[in-house]
Amino acid sequence: MQYKLTFLILCCALVSTAVVGFVAYERVRSTAVEDAKEKLGGETRLMAQRFRYTYHEVARDLKMIAGMPPIQGIIRAQRNGGIDPIDGSTENQWRERLARIFRSFLVQRPDDFQIRYIGLADQGRELVRVDRNSLGPFVVRPENLQQKGKEPYFRLGASAQMGRVVFSEVTFNREHGSLDPREIPTMRGMMPVFDWRGERFGMLVINIDYPAILKHAFAEMKPQWRTIIVNGQGDYMVHPGGPDSSPRPLQMHQNYTETPPPIVTQALKTTQPELGVESDHMMSYIVNDDDGYGSFDARVSIIVQVPSEKLFAKANKIGSEVFAAGIGVVFAFVLGSVFFARSLMKPLSQTAIAIVENVADGLIVIDAGGRIERFNPSCERMFGYKAEEVVGQHMGMLVAEGAGEEFRGEFITHAGQSQSHGNTFEVEARTKSGAPLPLELSVNEFNLNGKVKYSAVMRDISERREVERVKAEFISTVSHELRTPLTSIRGSLGLIDNMLPSDLPNPAYQMISLAQKNTNRLISLVNDILDFEKLTSEEVTYEMTVVDLNAELIQAAELINGYADEFSIKIKTELPATTLQVEVDVRRFQQIIANLLSNAVKFSHKKGTVILRAQELDNRAEIEVVDFGEGIPEEFRGRIFNPFSQADSTSTRKKSGSGLGLSITKRLVEEMGGEIDFVSEPGMGTTFRVMLPLFKMLKAPSRIVLPEGDKRRLALHLEDDVDFTAMLGETLKDIAYVQPARDLAEAHEYLAFNDFDLLILDRYLPGEDGLSLLDALPPGADPIVAVVTAIDEPVDDPRVDLAIVKSRTDTPEIVERLTDLLEEARARKHAAASALGSRP
């Protein structure tokens, strides 16, 4: 407590100092942020204006060229047999004039490397084209002009509105349908061309070296900070900032060579014209510009970023000064609090010791090594030891011999779980005299003077255990004693019902029916109680079998139909077309589905429908039972799986039942490796879901290949008892490689691809006869056949060489007899090989 008080005073000083420092720091920091946004915004807008000018320049060139005489002259000449009717110029003359115009534009625009006039006719045939190479602009000869109708950008340019300039996405330039070896990332400015009648004729296209215009812009602007330019498709270029830095290569969205920075993704998603973004280490400002030229690169986002440490240097300095001053204040408070806490805590510590010594429950404290440090008087009464006998000793002396370290580990584990998983567990201790002492421990971990300690409050639960045992015995005895007379009563009532004369008054029939109905209710209640008692005492055993889920659910629905008819309820099944296999105890699985279906029927509206469906979900079988009743009340949902719980627990409730069905169902589902939950909506109904793991048999390789030099015989063992298969395989491993098969399907697959010397068969597999495998032997196959089964009956089949009953033959004898058979197989094969070699 003394340390807590000192700590409290220290916290007050720290909080006061922190608040003052935080307010000062935040004010300076907020001012710095606003200044930074204003400065970055100005620089970013200036950069955006520069790139906006690039697009305006391309658009202006296209509009200027579109208004020049050769554009319409070529159209008129083509429409009039190659001669312009206005001035008599030929189409070739107009093309030469337009080519000279194109050349003059390319000379003035170093970032443009190609200008073209493309017609819509002849699959987008180029009419005039001027390119740029290392020597300068040159006119492409007519025979080298290409058809561009299949290029992705052609449709965009050809379909643009009159007088409108559009831009394509950035892609590598292509020539003659293939990638240009120069691999120039190209943006295309395009403008449609119409004739004097307003009919679409073609388009003008300017090819721009996209990285070049970005680099030239960076060279002009000389950005001081890290700057990123990203277009609407996600192509981006980064300039690190600074006079001596160069921009990095263009990253194209079709094939990034490095992951885009998060700010690029954010810029692409935002629709705001301007946005300031502050992260842990960086302040960013985004300006989005889109003059509406097209759906691709006409949108450009400019991002300027400055490290936070440069922006907030002043704020950080003030924070450091406040921190230094706060340290001095805190130090002064600590000195004063130590003296104050000592004077205040002395009487309190004496009170705490008195409480510990007189508490009714046992209290024990141990260190990290398991040595006992405190043992209060209640512990002395429980164990019969005096405190001085156990203090300093290992805690293992309080449990059975040899279990000390295990007890310590469990003790520490529960202490570590105290904050999230609960910290109570039970242990079987020993008194000084050696008598068993069942205890419930509530454990906690704490720190004392920098050392980890563990404490536990101990409670003797001997009396509670005895009460639980007596209660369980009482329930079991009463339930068993009730079941016998109730079964007799039900049988007698059934006989009476069959023997009654047909002219008996109707009230008599009703009384007999009422007696039968209530007898069945009592038997169902007794069965539920017995099931619950077995589950609680963990006496239930499970016979796990792989079954077809659809077949089991259909059977469950058929069995509940009679009960559903009493309420005029229809059971509807919705099952998958594919077979789902699960491994369950069939009888218990049917009990699970019957419980859920009967509940759904019971709580459905009359003449309603209950749906039973199944599906595969995440390698599990999901089974749903859906009703459309009133749903489960909100206040009851947390207790729905508790024993004896019912939403209506009054003596006048309308729905009968023990309140054990869902509790039993949950235990059965979980013990078969599944999960159960539910969803419910008031007035709409309830859906219970059972999730079971799908049975997935691992497919073994069909062909068996033994290592080179391995002379062992090859044997196939058809057996569903995995343990027996493993034992036999291990015992025979020196003379034979034994391949196990759990069912006939797997055995058939191995038999089709391998020549076995020995077949070991179990006759009685689930739903199968192992001897039927012999009917599938390939022609010419002659293995030794041994039947090793648990059923003591003769095997009347001439193909069987040996029959062994497991229960009458010990393992060494089985191995010896199988070894003799393998030697016989070896001799048989050797003789066959010799006979084959002696033929003429």
mmCIF file of C-alpha atoms in Angstrom, residues 390-554:
data_model
loop_
_atom_site.group_PDB
_atom_site.id
_atom_site.type_symbol
_atom_site.label_atom_id
_atom_site.label_comp_id
_atom_site.label_asym_id
_atom_site.label_seq_id
_atom_site.Cartn_x
_atom_site.Cartn_y
_atom_site.Cartn_z
ATOM 1 C CA VAL A 390 6.042 -25.426 5.568
ATOM 2 C CA VAL A 391 7.431 -21.894 5.153
ATOM 3 C CA GLY A 392 10.574 -22.156 3.006
ATOM 4 C CA GLN A 393 9.577 -25.635 1.754
ATOM 5 C CA HIS A 394 8.508 -26.463 -1.813
ATOM 6 C CA MET A 395 4.750 -26.414 -2.369
ATOM 7 C CA GLY A 396 4.938 -29.990 -3.672
ATOM 8 C CA MET A 397 4.761 -31.229 -0.065
ATOM 9 C CA LEU A 398 1.043 -30.343 -0.103
ATOM 10 C CA VAL A 399 0.141 -32.723 -2.982
ATOM 11 C CA ALA A 400 0.810 -36.343 -3.893
ATOM 12 C CA GLU A 401 4.427 -37.476 -4.028
ATOM 13 C CA GLY A 402 6.109 -36.645 -7.334
ATOM 14 C CA ALA A 403 3.435 -34.142 -8.414
ATOM 15 C CA GLY A 404 5.077 -31.028 -6.989
ATOM 16 C CA GLU A 405 6.446 -29.464 -10.178
ATOM 17 C CA GLU A 406 3.263 -30.290 -12.081
ATOM 18 C CA PHE A 407 1.236 -28.576 -9.321
ATOM 19 C CA ARG A 408 3.537 -25.534 -9.439
ATOM 20 C CA GLY A 409 3.208 -25.283 -13.232
ATOM 21 C CA GLU A 410 -0.583 -25.447 -13.068
ATOM 22 C CA PHE A 411 -0.572 -22.913 -10.247
ATOM 23 C CA ILE A 412 1.522 -20.418 -12.252
ATOM 24 C CA THR A 413 -0.445 -21.043 -15.462
ATOM 25 C CA HIS A 414 -3.753 -20.176 -13.816
ATOM 26 C CA ALA A 415 -2.188 -17.115 -12.224
ATOM 27 C CA GLY A 416 -1.087 -15.920 -15.659
ATOM 28 C CA GLN A 417 -4.631 -16.393 -16.972
ATOM 29 C CA SER A 418 -6.235 -14.478 -14.150
ATOM 30 C CA GLN A 419 -6.937 -11.357 -16.185
ATOM 31 C CA SER A 420 -8.640 -12.965 -19.195
ATOM 32 C CA HIS A 421 -9.612 -16.609 -18.714
ATOM 33 C CA GLY A 422 -10.505 -16.913 -15.040
ATOM 34 C CA ASN A 423 -8.152 -18.053 -12.327
ATOM 35 C CA THR A 424 -9.968 -20.776 -10.381
ATOM 36 C CA PHE A 425 -9.109 -24.453 -10.555
ATOM 37 C CA GLU A 426 -9.447 -27.577 -8.444
ATOM 38 C CA VAL A 427 -6.644 -29.770 -7.101
ATOM 39 C CA GLU A 428 -6.394 -32.934 -5.040
ATOM 40 C CA ALA A 429 -4.093 -32.044 -2.115
ATOM 41 C CA ARG A 430 -2.825 -34.149 0.819
ATOM 42 C CA THR A 431 -2.963 -33.367 4.529
ATOM 43 C CA LYS A 432 -0.060 -33.976 6.882
ATOM 44 C CA SER A 433 -1.535 -37.393 7.672
ATOM 45 C CA GLY A 434 -1.753 -38.273 3.934
ATOM 46 C CA ALA A 435 -5.539 -37.988 3.708
ATOM 47 C CA PRO A 436 -6.905 -36.571 0.415
ATOM 48 C CA LEU A 437 -8.038 -32.959 0.569
ATOM 49 C CA PRO A 438 -9.972 -31.603 -2.458
ATOM 50 C CA LEU A 439 -9.408 -27.855 -2.800
ATOM 51 C CA GLU A 440 -10.632 -25.031 -5.001
ATOM 52 C CA LEU A 441 -7.895 -22.460 -5.600
ATOM 53 C CA SER A 442 -8.299 -18.868 -6.740
ATOM 54 C CA VAL A 443 -4.826 -17.738 -7.825
ATOM 55 C CA ASN A 444 -3.222 -14.422 -8.707
ATOM 56 C CA GLU A 445 0.183 -13.133 -9.698
ATOM 57 C CA PHE A 446 1.605 -9.985 -8.116
ATOM 58 C CA ASN A 447 4.883 -8.106 -7.869
ATOM 59 C CA LEU A 448 6.483 -7.390 -4.509
ATOM 60 C CA ASN A 449 9.672 -5.319 -4.343
ATOM 61 C CA GLY A 450 10.424 -6.191 -7.958
ATOM 62 C CA LYS A 451 9.956 -9.960 -7.458
ATOM 63 C CA VAL A 452 7.138 -12.073 -8.904
ATOM 64 C CA LYS A 453 4.970 -13.814 -6.296
ATOM 65 C CA TYR A 454 1.881 -15.995 -6.518
ATOM 66 C CA SER A 455 -0.983 -16.083 -4.048
ATOM 67 C CA ALA A 456 -3.954 -18.406 -3.742
ATOM 68 C CA VAL A 457 -7.104 -18.448 -1.685
ATOM 69 C CA MET A 458 -7.869 -22.094 -0.825
ATOM 70 C CA ARG A 459 -11.298 -23.465 -0.078
ATOM 71 C CA ASP A 460 -12.001 -26.979 1.193
ATOM 72 C CA ILE A 461 -14.612 -28.472 -1.164
ATOM 73 C CA SER A 462 -14.856 -31.918 0.469
ATOM 74 C CA GLU A 463 -18.404 -31.239 1.596
ATOM 75 C CA ARG A 464 -19.402 -29.869 -1.817
ATOM 76 C CA ARG A 465 -17.953 -32.924 -3.567
ATOM 77 C CA GLU A 466 -19.936 -35.172 -1.254
ATOM 78 C CA VAL A 467 -23.143 -33.222 -1.909
ATOM 79 C CA GLU A 468 -22.570 -33.483 -5.666
ATOM 80 C CA ARG A 469 -21.915 -37.206 -5.385
ATOM 81 C CA VAL A 470 -25.068 -37.776 -3.348
ATOM 82 C CA LYS A 471 -27.103 -35.643 -5.753
ATOM 83 C CA ALA A 472 -25.777 -37.528 -8.779
ATOM 84 C CA GLU A 473 -26.470 -40.879 -7.142
ATOM 85 C CA PHE A 474 -29.955 -39.734 -6.165
ATOM 86 C CA ILE A 475 -30.770 -38.535 -9.690
ATOM 87 C CA SER A 476 -29.373 -41.698 -11.218
ATOM 88 C CA THR A 477 -31.191 -43.998 -8.781
ATOM 89 C CA VAL A 478 -34.507 -42.196 -9.040
ATOM 90 C CA SER A 479 -34.290 -42.017 -12.827
ATOM 91 C CA HIS A 480 -33.512 -45.732 -13.161
ATOM 92 C CA GLU A 481 -36.200 -46.646 -10.668
ATOM 93 C CA LEU A 482 -38.717 -44.505 -12.530
ATOM 94 C CA ARG A 483 -37.894 -45.802 -15.999
ATOM 95 C CA THR A 484 -38.858 -49.412 -15.283
ATOM 96 C CA PRO A 485 -42.418 -48.761 -13.940
ATOM 97 C CA LEU A 486 -43.002 -46.027 -16.534
ATOM 98 C CA THR A 487 -42.076 -48.418 -19.335
ATOM 99 C CA SER A 488 -44.490 -50.970 -17.897
ATOM 100 C CA ILE A 489 -47.219 -48.355 -17.617
ATOM 101 C CA ARG A 490 -46.699 -47.269 -21.227
ATOM 102 C CA GLY A 491 -46.860 -50.882 -22.403
ATOM 103 C CA SER A 492 -49.984 -51.550 -20.364
ATOM 104 C CA LEU A 493 -51.696 -48.439 -21.690
ATOM 105 C CA GLY A 494 -50.855 -49.525 -25.209
ATOM 106 C CA LEU A 495 -52.442 -52.935 -24.600
ATOM 107 C CA ILE A 496 -55.518 -51.333 -23.058
ATOM 108 C CA ASP A 497 -55.816 -48.982 -26.035
ATOM 109 C CA ASN A 498 -55.769 -51.941 -28.413
ATOM 110 C CA MET A 499 -58.268 -53.958 -26.330
ATOM 111 C CA LEU A 500 -60.877 -51.189 -25.854
ATOM 112 C CA PRO A 501 -64.246 -51.872 -27.524
ATOM 113 C CA SER A 502 -65.199 -49.613 -30.378
ATOM 114 C CA ASP A 503 -68.359 -48.422 -28.628
ATOM 115 C CA LEU A 504 -66.491 -47.057 -25.581
ATOM 116 C CA PRO A 505 -67.545 -43.470 -24.765
ATOM 117 C CA ASN A 506 -65.305 -40.763 -26.221
ATOM 118 C CA PRO A 507 -64.213 -39.390 -22.781
ATOM 119 C CA ALA A 508 -62.714 -42.805 -21.970
ATOM 120 C CA TYR A 509 -60.639 -42.710 -25.180
ATOM 121 C CA GLN A 510 -59.487 -39.197 -24.313
ATOM 122 C CA MET A 511 -58.417 -40.258 -20.784
ATOM 123 C CA ILE A 512 -56.435 -43.224 -22.149
ATOM 124 C CA SER A 513 -54.781 -40.958 -24.751
ATOM 125 C CA LEU A 514 -53.956 -38.370 -22.075
ATOM 126 C CA ALA A 515 -52.389 -41.059 -19.869
ATOM 127 C CA GLN A 516 -50.262 -42.345 -22.793
ATOM 128 C CA LYS A 517 -49.142 -38.846 -23.724
ATOM 129 C CA ASN A 518 -48.086 -37.931 -20.190
ATOM 130 C CA THR A 519 -46.376 -41.285 -19.687
ATOM 131 C CA ASN A 520 -44.285 -40.612 -22.804
ATOM 132 C CA ARG A 521 -43.437 -37.153 -21.448
ATOM 133 C CA LEU A 522 -42.243 -38.678 -18.158
ATOM 134 C CA ILE A 523 -40.153 -41.306 -19.969
ATOM 135 C CA SER A 524 -38.596 -38.574 -22.143
ATOM 136 C CA LEU A 525 -37.805 -36.525 -19.012
ATOM 137 C CA VAL A 526 -36.214 -39.531 -17.286
ATOM 138 C CA ASN A 527 -34.137 -40.301 -20.409
ATOM 139 C CA ASP A 528 -32.947 -36.686 -20.568
ATOM 140 C CA ILE A 529 -31.952 -36.783 -16.901
ATOM 141 C CA LEU A 530 -30.062 -40.046 -17.377
ATOM 142 C CA ASP A 531 -28.276 -38.702 -20.479
ATOM 143 C CA PHE A 532 -27.355 -35.518 -18.664
ATOM 144 C CA GLU A 533 -26.066 -37.480 -15.669
ATOM 145 C CA LYS A 534 -23.889 -39.666 -17.938
ATOM 146 C CA LEU A 535 -22.507 -36.670 -19.797
ATOM 147 C CA THR A 536 -21.751 -34.861 -16.551
ATOM 148 C CA SER A 537 -19.933 -37.868 -15.122
ATOM 149 C CA GLU A 538 -18.161 -38.423 -18.473
ATOM 150 C CA GLU A 539 -19.465 -41.995 -18.745
ATOM 151 C CA VAL A 540 -20.653 -41.659 -22.353
ATOM 152 C CA THR A 541 -18.702 -43.658 -24.923
ATOM 153 C CA TYR A 542 -18.868 -42.912 -28.628
ATOM 154 C CA GLU A 543 -18.805 -45.363 -31.523
ATOM 155 C CA MET A 544 -17.492 -43.090 -34.271
ATOM 156 C CA THR A 545 -18.416 -44.065 -37.831
ATOM 157 C CA VAL A 546 -18.023 -42.293 -41.160
ATOM 158 C CA VAL A 547 -21.543 -41.703 -42.520
ATOM 159 C CA ASP A 548 -23.297 -39.973 -45.410
ATOM 160 C CA LEU A 549 -24.634 -36.764 -43.849
ATOM 161 C CA ASN A 550 -27.509 -36.437 -46.317
ATOM 162 C CA ALA A 551 -28.785 -39.942 -45.551
ATOM 163 C CA GLU A 552 -28.661 -39.342 -41.800
ATOM 164 C CA LEU A 553 -30.527 -36.032 -42.086
ATOM 165 C CA ILE A 554 -33.223 -37.569 -44.308
#
